[in-house]
Tab-separated table of C-alpha atoms and ligand atoms in Angstrom:
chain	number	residue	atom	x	y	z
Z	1	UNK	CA	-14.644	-14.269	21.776
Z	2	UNK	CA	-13.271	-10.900	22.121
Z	3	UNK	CA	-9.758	-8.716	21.010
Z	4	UNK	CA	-7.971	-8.354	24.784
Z	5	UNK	CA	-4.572	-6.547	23.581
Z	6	UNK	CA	-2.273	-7.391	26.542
Z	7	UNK	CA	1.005	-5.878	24.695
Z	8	UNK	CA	2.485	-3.855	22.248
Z	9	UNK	CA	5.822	-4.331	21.251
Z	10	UNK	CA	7.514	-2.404	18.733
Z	11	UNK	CA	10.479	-2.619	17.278
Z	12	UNK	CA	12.414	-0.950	14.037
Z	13	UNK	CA	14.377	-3.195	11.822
Z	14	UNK	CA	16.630	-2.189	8.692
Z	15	UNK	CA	16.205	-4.427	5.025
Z	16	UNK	CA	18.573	-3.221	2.746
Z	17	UNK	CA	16.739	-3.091	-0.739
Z	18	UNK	CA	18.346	-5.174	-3.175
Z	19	UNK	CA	17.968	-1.891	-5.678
Z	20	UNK	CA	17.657	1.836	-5.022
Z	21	UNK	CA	13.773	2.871	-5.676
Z	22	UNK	CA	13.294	6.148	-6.473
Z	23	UNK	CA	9.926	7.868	-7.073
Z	24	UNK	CA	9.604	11.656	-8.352
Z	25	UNK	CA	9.982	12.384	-3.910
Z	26	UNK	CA	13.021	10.758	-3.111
Z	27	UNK	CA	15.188	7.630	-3.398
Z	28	UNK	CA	15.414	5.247	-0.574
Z	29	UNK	CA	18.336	2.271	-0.217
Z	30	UNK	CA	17.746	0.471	2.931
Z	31	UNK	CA	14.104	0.368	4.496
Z	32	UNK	CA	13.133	1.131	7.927
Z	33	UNK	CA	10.236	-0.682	8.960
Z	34	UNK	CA	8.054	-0.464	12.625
Z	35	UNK	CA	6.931	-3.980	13.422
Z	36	UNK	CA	4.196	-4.364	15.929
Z	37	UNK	CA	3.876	-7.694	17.703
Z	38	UNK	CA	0.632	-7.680	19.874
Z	39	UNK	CA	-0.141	-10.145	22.252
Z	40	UNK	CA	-3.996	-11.203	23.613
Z	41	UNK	CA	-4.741	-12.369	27.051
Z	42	UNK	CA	-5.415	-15.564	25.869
Z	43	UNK	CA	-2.035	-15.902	24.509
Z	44	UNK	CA	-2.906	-15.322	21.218
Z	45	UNK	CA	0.275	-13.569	19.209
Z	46	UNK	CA	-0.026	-11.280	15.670
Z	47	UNK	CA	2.604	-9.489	13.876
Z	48	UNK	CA	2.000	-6.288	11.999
Z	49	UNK	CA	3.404	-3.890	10.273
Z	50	UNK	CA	3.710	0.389	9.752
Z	51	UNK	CA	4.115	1.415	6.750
Z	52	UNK	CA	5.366	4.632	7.435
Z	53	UNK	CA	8.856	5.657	5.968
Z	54	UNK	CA	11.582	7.565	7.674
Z	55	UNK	CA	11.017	10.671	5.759
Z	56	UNK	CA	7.917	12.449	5.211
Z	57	UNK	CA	7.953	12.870	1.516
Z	58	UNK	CA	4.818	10.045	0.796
Z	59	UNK	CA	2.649	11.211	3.849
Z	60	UNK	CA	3.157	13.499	6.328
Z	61	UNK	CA	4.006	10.671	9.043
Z	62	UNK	CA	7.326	8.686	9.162
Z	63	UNK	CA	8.405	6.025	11.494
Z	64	UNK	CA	9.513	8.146	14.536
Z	65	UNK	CA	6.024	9.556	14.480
Z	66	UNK	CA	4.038	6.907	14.664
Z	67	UNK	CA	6.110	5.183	17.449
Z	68	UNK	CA	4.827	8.146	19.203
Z	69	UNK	CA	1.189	8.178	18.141
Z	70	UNK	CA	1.306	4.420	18.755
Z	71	UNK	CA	3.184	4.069	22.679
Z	72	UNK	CA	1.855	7.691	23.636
Z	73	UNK	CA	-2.136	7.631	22.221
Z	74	UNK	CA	-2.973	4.314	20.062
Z	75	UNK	CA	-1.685	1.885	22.685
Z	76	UNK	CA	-3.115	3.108	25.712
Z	77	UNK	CA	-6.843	3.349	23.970
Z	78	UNK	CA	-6.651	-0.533	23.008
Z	79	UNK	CA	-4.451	-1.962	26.141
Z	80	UNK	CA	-6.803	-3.500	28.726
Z	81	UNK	CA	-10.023	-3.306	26.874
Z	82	UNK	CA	-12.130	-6.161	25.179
Z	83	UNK	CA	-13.540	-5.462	21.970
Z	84	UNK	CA	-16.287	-7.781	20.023
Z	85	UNK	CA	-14.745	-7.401	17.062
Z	86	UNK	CA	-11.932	-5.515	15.008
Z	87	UNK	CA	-14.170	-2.246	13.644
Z	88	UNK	CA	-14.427	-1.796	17.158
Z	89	UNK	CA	-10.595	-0.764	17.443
Z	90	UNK	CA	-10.965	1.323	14.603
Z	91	UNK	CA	-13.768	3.263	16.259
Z	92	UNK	CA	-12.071	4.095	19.422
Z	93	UNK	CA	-8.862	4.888	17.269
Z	94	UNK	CA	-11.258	7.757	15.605
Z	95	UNK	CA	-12.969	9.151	18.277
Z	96	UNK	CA	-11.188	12.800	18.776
Z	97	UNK	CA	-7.957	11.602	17.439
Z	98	UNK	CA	-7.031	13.110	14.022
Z	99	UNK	CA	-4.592	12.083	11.566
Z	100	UNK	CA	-2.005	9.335	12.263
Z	101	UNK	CA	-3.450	6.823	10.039
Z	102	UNK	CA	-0.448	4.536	9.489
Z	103	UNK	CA	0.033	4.535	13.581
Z	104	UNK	CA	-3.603	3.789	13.838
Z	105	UNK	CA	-3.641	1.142	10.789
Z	106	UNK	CA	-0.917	-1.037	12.576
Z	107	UNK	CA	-2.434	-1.542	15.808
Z	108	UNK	CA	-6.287	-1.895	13.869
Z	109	UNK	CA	-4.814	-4.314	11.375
Z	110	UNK	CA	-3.055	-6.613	14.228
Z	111	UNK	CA	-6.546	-6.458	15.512
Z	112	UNK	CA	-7.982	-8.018	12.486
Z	113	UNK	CA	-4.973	-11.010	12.128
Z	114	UNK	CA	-5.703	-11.675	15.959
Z	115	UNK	CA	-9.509	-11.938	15.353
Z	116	UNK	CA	-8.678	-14.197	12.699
Z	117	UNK	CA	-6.036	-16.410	14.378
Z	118	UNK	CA	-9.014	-16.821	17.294
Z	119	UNK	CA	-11.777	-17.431	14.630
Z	120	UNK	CA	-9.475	-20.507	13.148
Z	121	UNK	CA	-9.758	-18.461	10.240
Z	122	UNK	CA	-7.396	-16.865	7.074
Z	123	UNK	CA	-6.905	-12.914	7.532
Z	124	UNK	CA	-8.212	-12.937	4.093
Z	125	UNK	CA	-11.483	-15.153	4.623
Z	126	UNK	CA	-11.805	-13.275	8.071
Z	127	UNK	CA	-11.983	-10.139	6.017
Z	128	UNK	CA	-14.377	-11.341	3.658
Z	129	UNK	CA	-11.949	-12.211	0.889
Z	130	UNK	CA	-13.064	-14.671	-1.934
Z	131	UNK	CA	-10.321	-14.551	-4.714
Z	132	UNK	CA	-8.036	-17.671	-3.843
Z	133	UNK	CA	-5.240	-15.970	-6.093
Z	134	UNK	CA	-4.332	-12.226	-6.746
Z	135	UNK	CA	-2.638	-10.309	-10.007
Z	136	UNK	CA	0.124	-8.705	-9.583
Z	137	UNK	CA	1.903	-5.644	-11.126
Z	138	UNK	CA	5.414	-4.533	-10.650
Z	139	UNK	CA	5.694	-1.151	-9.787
Z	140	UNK	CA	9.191	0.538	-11.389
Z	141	UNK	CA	11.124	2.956	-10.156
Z	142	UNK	CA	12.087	6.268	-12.140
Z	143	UNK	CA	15.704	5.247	-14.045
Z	144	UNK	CA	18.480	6.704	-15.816
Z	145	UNK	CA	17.521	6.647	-19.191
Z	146	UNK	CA	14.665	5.372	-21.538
Z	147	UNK	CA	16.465	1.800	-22.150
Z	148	UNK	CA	17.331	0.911	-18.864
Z	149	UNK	CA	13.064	0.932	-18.425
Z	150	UNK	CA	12.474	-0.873	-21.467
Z	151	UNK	CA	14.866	-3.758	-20.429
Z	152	UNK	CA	13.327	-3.523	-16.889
Z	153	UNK	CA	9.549	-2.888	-18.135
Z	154	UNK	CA	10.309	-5.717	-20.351
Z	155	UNK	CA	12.043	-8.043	-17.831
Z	156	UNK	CA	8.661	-7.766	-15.622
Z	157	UNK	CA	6.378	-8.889	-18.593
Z	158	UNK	CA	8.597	-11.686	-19.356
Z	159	UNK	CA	8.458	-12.818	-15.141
Z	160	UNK	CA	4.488	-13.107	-15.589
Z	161	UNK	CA	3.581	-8.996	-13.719
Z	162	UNK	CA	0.360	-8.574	-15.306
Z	163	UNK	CA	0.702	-4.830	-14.845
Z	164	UNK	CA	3.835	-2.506	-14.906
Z	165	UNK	CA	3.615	0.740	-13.353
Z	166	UNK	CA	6.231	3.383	-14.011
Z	167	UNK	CA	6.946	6.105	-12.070
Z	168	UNK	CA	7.308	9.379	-13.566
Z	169	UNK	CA	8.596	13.041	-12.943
Z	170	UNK	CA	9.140	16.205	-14.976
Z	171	UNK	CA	12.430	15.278	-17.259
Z	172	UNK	CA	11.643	11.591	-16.759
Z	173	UNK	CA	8.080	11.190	-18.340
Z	174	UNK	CA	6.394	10.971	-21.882
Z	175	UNK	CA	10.361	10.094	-23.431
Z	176	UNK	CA	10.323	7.169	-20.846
Z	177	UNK	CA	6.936	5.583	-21.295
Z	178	UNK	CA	6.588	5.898	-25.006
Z	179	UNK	CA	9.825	3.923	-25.344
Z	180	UNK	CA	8.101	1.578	-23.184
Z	181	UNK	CA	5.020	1.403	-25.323
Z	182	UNK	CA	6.696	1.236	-28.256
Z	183	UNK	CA	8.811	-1.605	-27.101
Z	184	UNK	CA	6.105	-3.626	-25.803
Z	185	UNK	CA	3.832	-3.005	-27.505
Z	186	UNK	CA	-0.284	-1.975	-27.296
Z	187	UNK	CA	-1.542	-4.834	-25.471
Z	188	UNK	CA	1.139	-4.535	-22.911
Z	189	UNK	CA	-0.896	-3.311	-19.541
Z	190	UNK	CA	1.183	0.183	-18.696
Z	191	UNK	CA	0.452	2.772	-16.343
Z	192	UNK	CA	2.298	5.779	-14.755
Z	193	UNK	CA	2.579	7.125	-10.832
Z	194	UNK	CA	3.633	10.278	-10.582
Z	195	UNK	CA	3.995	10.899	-6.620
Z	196	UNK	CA	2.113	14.347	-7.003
Z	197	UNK	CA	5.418	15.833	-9.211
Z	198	UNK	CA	2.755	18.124	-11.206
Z	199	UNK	CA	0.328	20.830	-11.373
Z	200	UNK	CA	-2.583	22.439	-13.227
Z	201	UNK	CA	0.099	24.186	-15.410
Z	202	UNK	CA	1.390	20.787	-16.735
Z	203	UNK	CA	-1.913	19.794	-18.691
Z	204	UNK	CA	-0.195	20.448	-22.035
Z	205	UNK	CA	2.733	18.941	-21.119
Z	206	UNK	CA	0.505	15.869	-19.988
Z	207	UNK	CA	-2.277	15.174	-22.532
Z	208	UNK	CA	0.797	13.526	-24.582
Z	209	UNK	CA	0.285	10.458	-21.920
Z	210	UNK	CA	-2.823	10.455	-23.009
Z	211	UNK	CA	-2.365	8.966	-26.368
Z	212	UNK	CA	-0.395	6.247	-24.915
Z	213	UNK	CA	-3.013	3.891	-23.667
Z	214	UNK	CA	-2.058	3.596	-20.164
Z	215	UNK	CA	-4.497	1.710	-18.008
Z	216	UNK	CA	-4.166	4.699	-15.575
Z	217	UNK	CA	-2.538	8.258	-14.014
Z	218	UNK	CA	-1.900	7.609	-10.466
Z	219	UNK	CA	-2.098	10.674	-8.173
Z	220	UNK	CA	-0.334	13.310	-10.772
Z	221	UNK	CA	-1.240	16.328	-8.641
Z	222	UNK	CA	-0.675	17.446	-4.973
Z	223	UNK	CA	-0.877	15.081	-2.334
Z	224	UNK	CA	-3.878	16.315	-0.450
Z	225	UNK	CA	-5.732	17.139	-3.528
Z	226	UNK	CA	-9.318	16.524	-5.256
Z	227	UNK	CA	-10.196	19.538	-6.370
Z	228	UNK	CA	-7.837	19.849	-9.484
Z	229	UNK	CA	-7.889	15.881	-9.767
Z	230	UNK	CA	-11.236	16.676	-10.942
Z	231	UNK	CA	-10.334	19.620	-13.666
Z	232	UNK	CA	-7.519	17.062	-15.035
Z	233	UNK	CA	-9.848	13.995	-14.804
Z	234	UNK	CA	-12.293	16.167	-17.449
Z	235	UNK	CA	-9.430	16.953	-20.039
Z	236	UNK	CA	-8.199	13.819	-20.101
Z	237	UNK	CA	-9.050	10.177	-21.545
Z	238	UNK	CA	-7.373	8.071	-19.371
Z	239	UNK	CA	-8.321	7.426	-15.925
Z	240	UNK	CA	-7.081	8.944	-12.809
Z	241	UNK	CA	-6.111	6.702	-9.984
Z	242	UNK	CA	-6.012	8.354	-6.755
Z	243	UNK	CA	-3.696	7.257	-4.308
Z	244	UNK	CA	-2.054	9.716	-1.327
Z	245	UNK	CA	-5.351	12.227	-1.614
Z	246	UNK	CA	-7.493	9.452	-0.244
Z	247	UNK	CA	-6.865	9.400	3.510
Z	248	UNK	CA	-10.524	7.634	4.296
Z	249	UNK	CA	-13.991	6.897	2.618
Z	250	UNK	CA	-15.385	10.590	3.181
Z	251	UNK	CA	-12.465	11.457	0.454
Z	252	UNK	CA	-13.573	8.998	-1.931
Z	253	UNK	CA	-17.311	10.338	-1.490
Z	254	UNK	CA	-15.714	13.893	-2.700
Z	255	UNK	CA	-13.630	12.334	-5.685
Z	256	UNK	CA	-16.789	10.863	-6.757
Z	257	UNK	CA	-19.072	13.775	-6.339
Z	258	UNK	CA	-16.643	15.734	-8.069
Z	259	UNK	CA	-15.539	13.251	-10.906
Z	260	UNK	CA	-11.679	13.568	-9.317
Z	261	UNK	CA	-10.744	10.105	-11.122
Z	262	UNK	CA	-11.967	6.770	-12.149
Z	263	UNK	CA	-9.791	4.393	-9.907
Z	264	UNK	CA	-8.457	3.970	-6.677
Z	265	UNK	CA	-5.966	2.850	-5.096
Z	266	UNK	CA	-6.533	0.934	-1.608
Z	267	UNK	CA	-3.382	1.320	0.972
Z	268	UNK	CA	-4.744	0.257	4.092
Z	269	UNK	CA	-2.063	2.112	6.301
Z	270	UNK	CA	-2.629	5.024	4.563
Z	271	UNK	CA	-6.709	5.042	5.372
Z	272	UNK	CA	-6.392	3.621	8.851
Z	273	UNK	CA	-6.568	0.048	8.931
Z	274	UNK	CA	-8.904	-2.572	7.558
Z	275	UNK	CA	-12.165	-1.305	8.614
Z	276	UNK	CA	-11.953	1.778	6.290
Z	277	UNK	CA	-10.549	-0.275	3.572
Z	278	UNK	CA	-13.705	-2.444	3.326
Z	279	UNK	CA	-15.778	0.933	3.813
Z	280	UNK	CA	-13.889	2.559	0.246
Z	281	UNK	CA	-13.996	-0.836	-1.389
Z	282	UNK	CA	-18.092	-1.309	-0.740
Z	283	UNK	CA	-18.539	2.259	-1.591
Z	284	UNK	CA	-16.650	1.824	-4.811
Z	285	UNK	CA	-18.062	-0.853	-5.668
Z	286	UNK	CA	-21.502	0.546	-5.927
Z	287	UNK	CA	-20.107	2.936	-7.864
Z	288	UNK	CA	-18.460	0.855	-10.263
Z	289	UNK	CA	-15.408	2.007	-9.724
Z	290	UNK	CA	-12.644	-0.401	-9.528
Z	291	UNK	CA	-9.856	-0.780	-6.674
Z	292	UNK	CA	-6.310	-2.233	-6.361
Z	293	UNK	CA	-4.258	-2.850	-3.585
Z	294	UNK	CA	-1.340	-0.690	-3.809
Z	295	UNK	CA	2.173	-1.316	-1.828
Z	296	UNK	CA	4.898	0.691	0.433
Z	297	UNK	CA	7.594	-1.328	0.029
Z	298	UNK	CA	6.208	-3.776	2.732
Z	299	UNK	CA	8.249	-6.943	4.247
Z	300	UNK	CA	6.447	-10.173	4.139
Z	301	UNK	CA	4.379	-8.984	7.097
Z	302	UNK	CA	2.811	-5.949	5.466
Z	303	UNK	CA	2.456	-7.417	2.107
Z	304	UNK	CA	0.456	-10.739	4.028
Z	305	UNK	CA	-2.244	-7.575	5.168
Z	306	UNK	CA	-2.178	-6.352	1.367
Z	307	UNK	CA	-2.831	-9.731	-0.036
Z	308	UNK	CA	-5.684	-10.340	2.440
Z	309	UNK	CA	-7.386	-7.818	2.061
Z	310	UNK	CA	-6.938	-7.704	-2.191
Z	311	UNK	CA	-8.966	-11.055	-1.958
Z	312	UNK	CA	-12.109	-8.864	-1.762
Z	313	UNK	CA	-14.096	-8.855	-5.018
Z	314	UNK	CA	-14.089	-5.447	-6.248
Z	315	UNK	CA	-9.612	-5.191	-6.056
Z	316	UNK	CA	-10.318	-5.796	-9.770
Z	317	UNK	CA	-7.049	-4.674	-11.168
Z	318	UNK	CA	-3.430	-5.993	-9.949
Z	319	UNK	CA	-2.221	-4.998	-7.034
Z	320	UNK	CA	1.304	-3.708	-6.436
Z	321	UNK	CA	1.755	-7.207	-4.378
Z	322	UNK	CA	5.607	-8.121	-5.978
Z	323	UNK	CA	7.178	-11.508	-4.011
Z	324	UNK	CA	9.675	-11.056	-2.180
Z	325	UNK	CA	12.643	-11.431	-3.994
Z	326	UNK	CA	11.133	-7.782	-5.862
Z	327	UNK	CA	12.793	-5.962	-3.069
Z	328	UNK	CA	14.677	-8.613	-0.407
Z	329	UNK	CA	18.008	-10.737	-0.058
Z	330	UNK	CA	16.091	-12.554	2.147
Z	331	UNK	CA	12.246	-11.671	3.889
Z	332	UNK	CA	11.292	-11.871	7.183
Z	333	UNK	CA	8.343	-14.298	7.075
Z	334	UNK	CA	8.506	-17.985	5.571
Z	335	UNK	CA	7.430	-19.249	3.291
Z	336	UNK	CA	8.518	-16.112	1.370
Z	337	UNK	CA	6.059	-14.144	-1.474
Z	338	UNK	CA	5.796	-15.808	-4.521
Z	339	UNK	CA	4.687	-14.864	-7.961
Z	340	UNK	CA	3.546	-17.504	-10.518
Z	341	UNK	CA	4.795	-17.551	-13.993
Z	342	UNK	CA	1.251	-15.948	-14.896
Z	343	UNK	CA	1.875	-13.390	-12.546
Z	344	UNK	CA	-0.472	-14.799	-9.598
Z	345	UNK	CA	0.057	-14.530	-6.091
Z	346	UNK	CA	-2.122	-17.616	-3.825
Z	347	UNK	CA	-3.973	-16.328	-0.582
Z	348	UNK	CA	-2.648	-18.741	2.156
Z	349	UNK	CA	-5.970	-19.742	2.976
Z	350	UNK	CA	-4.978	-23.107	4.584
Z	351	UNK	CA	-3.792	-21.858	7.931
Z	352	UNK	CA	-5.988	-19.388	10.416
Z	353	UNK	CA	-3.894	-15.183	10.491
Z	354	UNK	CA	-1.811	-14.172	8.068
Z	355	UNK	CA	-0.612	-17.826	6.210
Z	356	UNK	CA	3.404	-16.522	6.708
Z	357	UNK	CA	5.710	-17.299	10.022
Z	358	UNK	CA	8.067	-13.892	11.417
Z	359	UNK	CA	11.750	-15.681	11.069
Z	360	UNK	CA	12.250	-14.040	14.577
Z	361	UNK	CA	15.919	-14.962	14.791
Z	362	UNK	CA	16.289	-13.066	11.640
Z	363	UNK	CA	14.050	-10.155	13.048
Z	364	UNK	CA	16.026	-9.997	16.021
Z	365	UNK	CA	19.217	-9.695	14.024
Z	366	UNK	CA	18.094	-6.399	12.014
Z	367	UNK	CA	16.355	-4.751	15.042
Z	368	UNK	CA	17.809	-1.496	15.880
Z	369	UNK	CA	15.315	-0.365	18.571
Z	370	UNK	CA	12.734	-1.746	20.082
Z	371	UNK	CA	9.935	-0.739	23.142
Z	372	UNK	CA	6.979	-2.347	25.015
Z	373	UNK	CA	3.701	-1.287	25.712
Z	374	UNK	CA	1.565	-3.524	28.280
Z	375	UNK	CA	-1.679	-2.456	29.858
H	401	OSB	O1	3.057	5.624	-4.722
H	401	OSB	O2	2.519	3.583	-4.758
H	401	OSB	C1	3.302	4.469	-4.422
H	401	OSB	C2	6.380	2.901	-2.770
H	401	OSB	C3	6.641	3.823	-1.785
H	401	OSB	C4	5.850	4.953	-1.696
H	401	OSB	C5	4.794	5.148	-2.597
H	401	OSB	C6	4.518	4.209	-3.563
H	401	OSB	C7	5.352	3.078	-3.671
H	401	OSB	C8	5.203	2.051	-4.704
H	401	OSB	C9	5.742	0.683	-4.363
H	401	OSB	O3	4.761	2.265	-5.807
H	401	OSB	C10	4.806	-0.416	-4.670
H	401	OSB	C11	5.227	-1.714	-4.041
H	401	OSB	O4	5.311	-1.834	-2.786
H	401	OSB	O5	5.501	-2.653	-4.803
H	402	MG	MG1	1.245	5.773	-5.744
């Protein structure tokens, strides 16, 4: 059995958010997505997903740049070759091609759900998955005022999220999240994201989070940064998480060495696909160190490579993995995400790929533009 990618079609589609989500970089209303849908010679059809935005203010690619990194140098690599297995794809993504994670994640990742669609197989077994269920934490974006994030933050609880993140920015930080705290409580499970809205010069300013029991600090400082990670990690208590600093597994080797943070948090886009997922998950796991899957705002496509691949056994915390009805009217893949009432998401194990059908009349009706790539 072997990966023969015969096309590449991509398209952009448009979900309107159901709310506004702003983090400390920006607000966005209506989502554009790139969808991949990559065809085998034997037939064989997977949908994936880009998690890129259309601005650069999370990473330094968007959408428009990774339909170019994908059609002019990801594309033409993969067309027309066989490859024994999925880490294979990543490996001739790497070779003496920098950068462009997210381009290179969508076309690696389709690689893994058509591997698993040939193998008979879940996406989540197929990646060596064992949890048959997943908890999940809402992640909240910055709001008006301290109440409006209590009723939310307490909303969440009451809907079964077994984790409520809250993003935070200078004017919109230790007022908001002790309200939280104090409204729900110590044993409510609280932590804060703060998009990189800091620096060094905020310690002071800081520390007060750190008498407010919060599971974790996601990614406080500058977004390529491990360095001063490291000098904040030492003053504080609480754990950092670090999210947009990690690009791959050699950055998670340097966050350990230099004691950067405590947690991290897995994107596979943003790493390159699958293959260096598992590599950061095994290596954390040796270190003790715990993972979670963290989210961009996926459809149902994305978030069906998110639960997958937070079936492996170290994503010990909850993932960022909301259903569908989080962020969508309506999603693009049936069934839709669920959430339990204890805040548990199942792993479609029953079927072989990703467990969720593309509603392509529905796709077709938001796509804007689309292009093919064949070999
Ligand atoms: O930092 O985790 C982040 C969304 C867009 C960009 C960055 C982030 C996020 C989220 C959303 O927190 C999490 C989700 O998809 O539920
Ligand atoms: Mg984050």
């Amino acid at each position: 059995m072997t990966i023969a990618i015969t096309s590449i079609s991509l398209r952009e589609i448009r979900l309107p958010l159901r709310e506004p989500f702003t983090i400390s970089s920006g607000t966005m209303s209506t989502r554009r997505i790139l969808l991949l849908e990559m065809t085998d010679d034997d037939g064989t059809v997977a949908w994936s997903e880009c998690v890129a935005d259309g601005s650069p203010n999370y990473s330094p690619e968007t959408i428009d740049t990774c339909t170019l990194a994908i059609t002019q140098w990801a594309a033409p690599r993969v067309l027309g070759r066989a490859f024994a297995n999925p880490s294979d794809i990543h490996t001739a993504l790497q070779e003496n091609f920098r950068g462009h994670n997210m381009a290179k994640a969508a076309v690696e990742m389709g690689g893994w759900a058509l591997a698993a669609v040939q193998a008979g197989t879940s996406l989540a077994r197929y990646v060596g998955g064992t949890r048959s269920e997943i908890a999940t934490g809402i992640s909240l974006g910055i709001q008006p005022d301290p109440a409006t994030l209590v009723d939310k933050a307490r909303a969440a609880i009451g809907e079964g999220y077994r984790k409520v993140k809250i993003k935070i920015k200078p004017g919109s930080d230790i007022e908001f999240v002790r309200a939280v705290r104090d409204a729900l409580g110590p044993e409510a499970s609280l932590m804060v994201d703060a998009n990189n809205a800091y620096t060094l010069d905020d310690i002071e300013h800081l520390r007060q989070l750190d008498d407010l029991d919060l599971i974790m600090i996601e990614q406080p400082l500058a977004w390529d940064d491990v360095v001063r990670h490291a000098d904040l990690q030492k003053r504080f208590r609480t754990p950092i998480c670090l999210d947009e600093s990690i690009t791959g597994v050699d950055r998670v080797e340097d966050m350990i060495a230099l004691g950067a943070g405590r947690i991290v948090n897995i994107k596979p886009g943003r790493v390159g696909g699958f293959t260096e997922s598992k590599a950061i998950h095994d290596l954390c796991e040796r270190h003790d160190m715990p993972v979670w899957c963290g989210g961009m705002l996926e459809s149902g496509i994305g978030r069906a490579y998110n639960v997958a691949l937070a079936s492996l056994p170290n994503f010990s915390l909850p993932g960022d993995l909301s259903p569908s009805r989080r962020y969508w009217e309506r999603d693009i893949v049936t069934p839709e995400w669920t959430m339990d009432a204890d805040g548990m998401v199942s792993v479609p194990n029953d079927e072989p790929g990703l467990g969720v059908s593309v509603d392509i009349d529905r796709v077709d009706d938001l796509t804007v533009s689309k292009h093919d790539v064949r070999s």
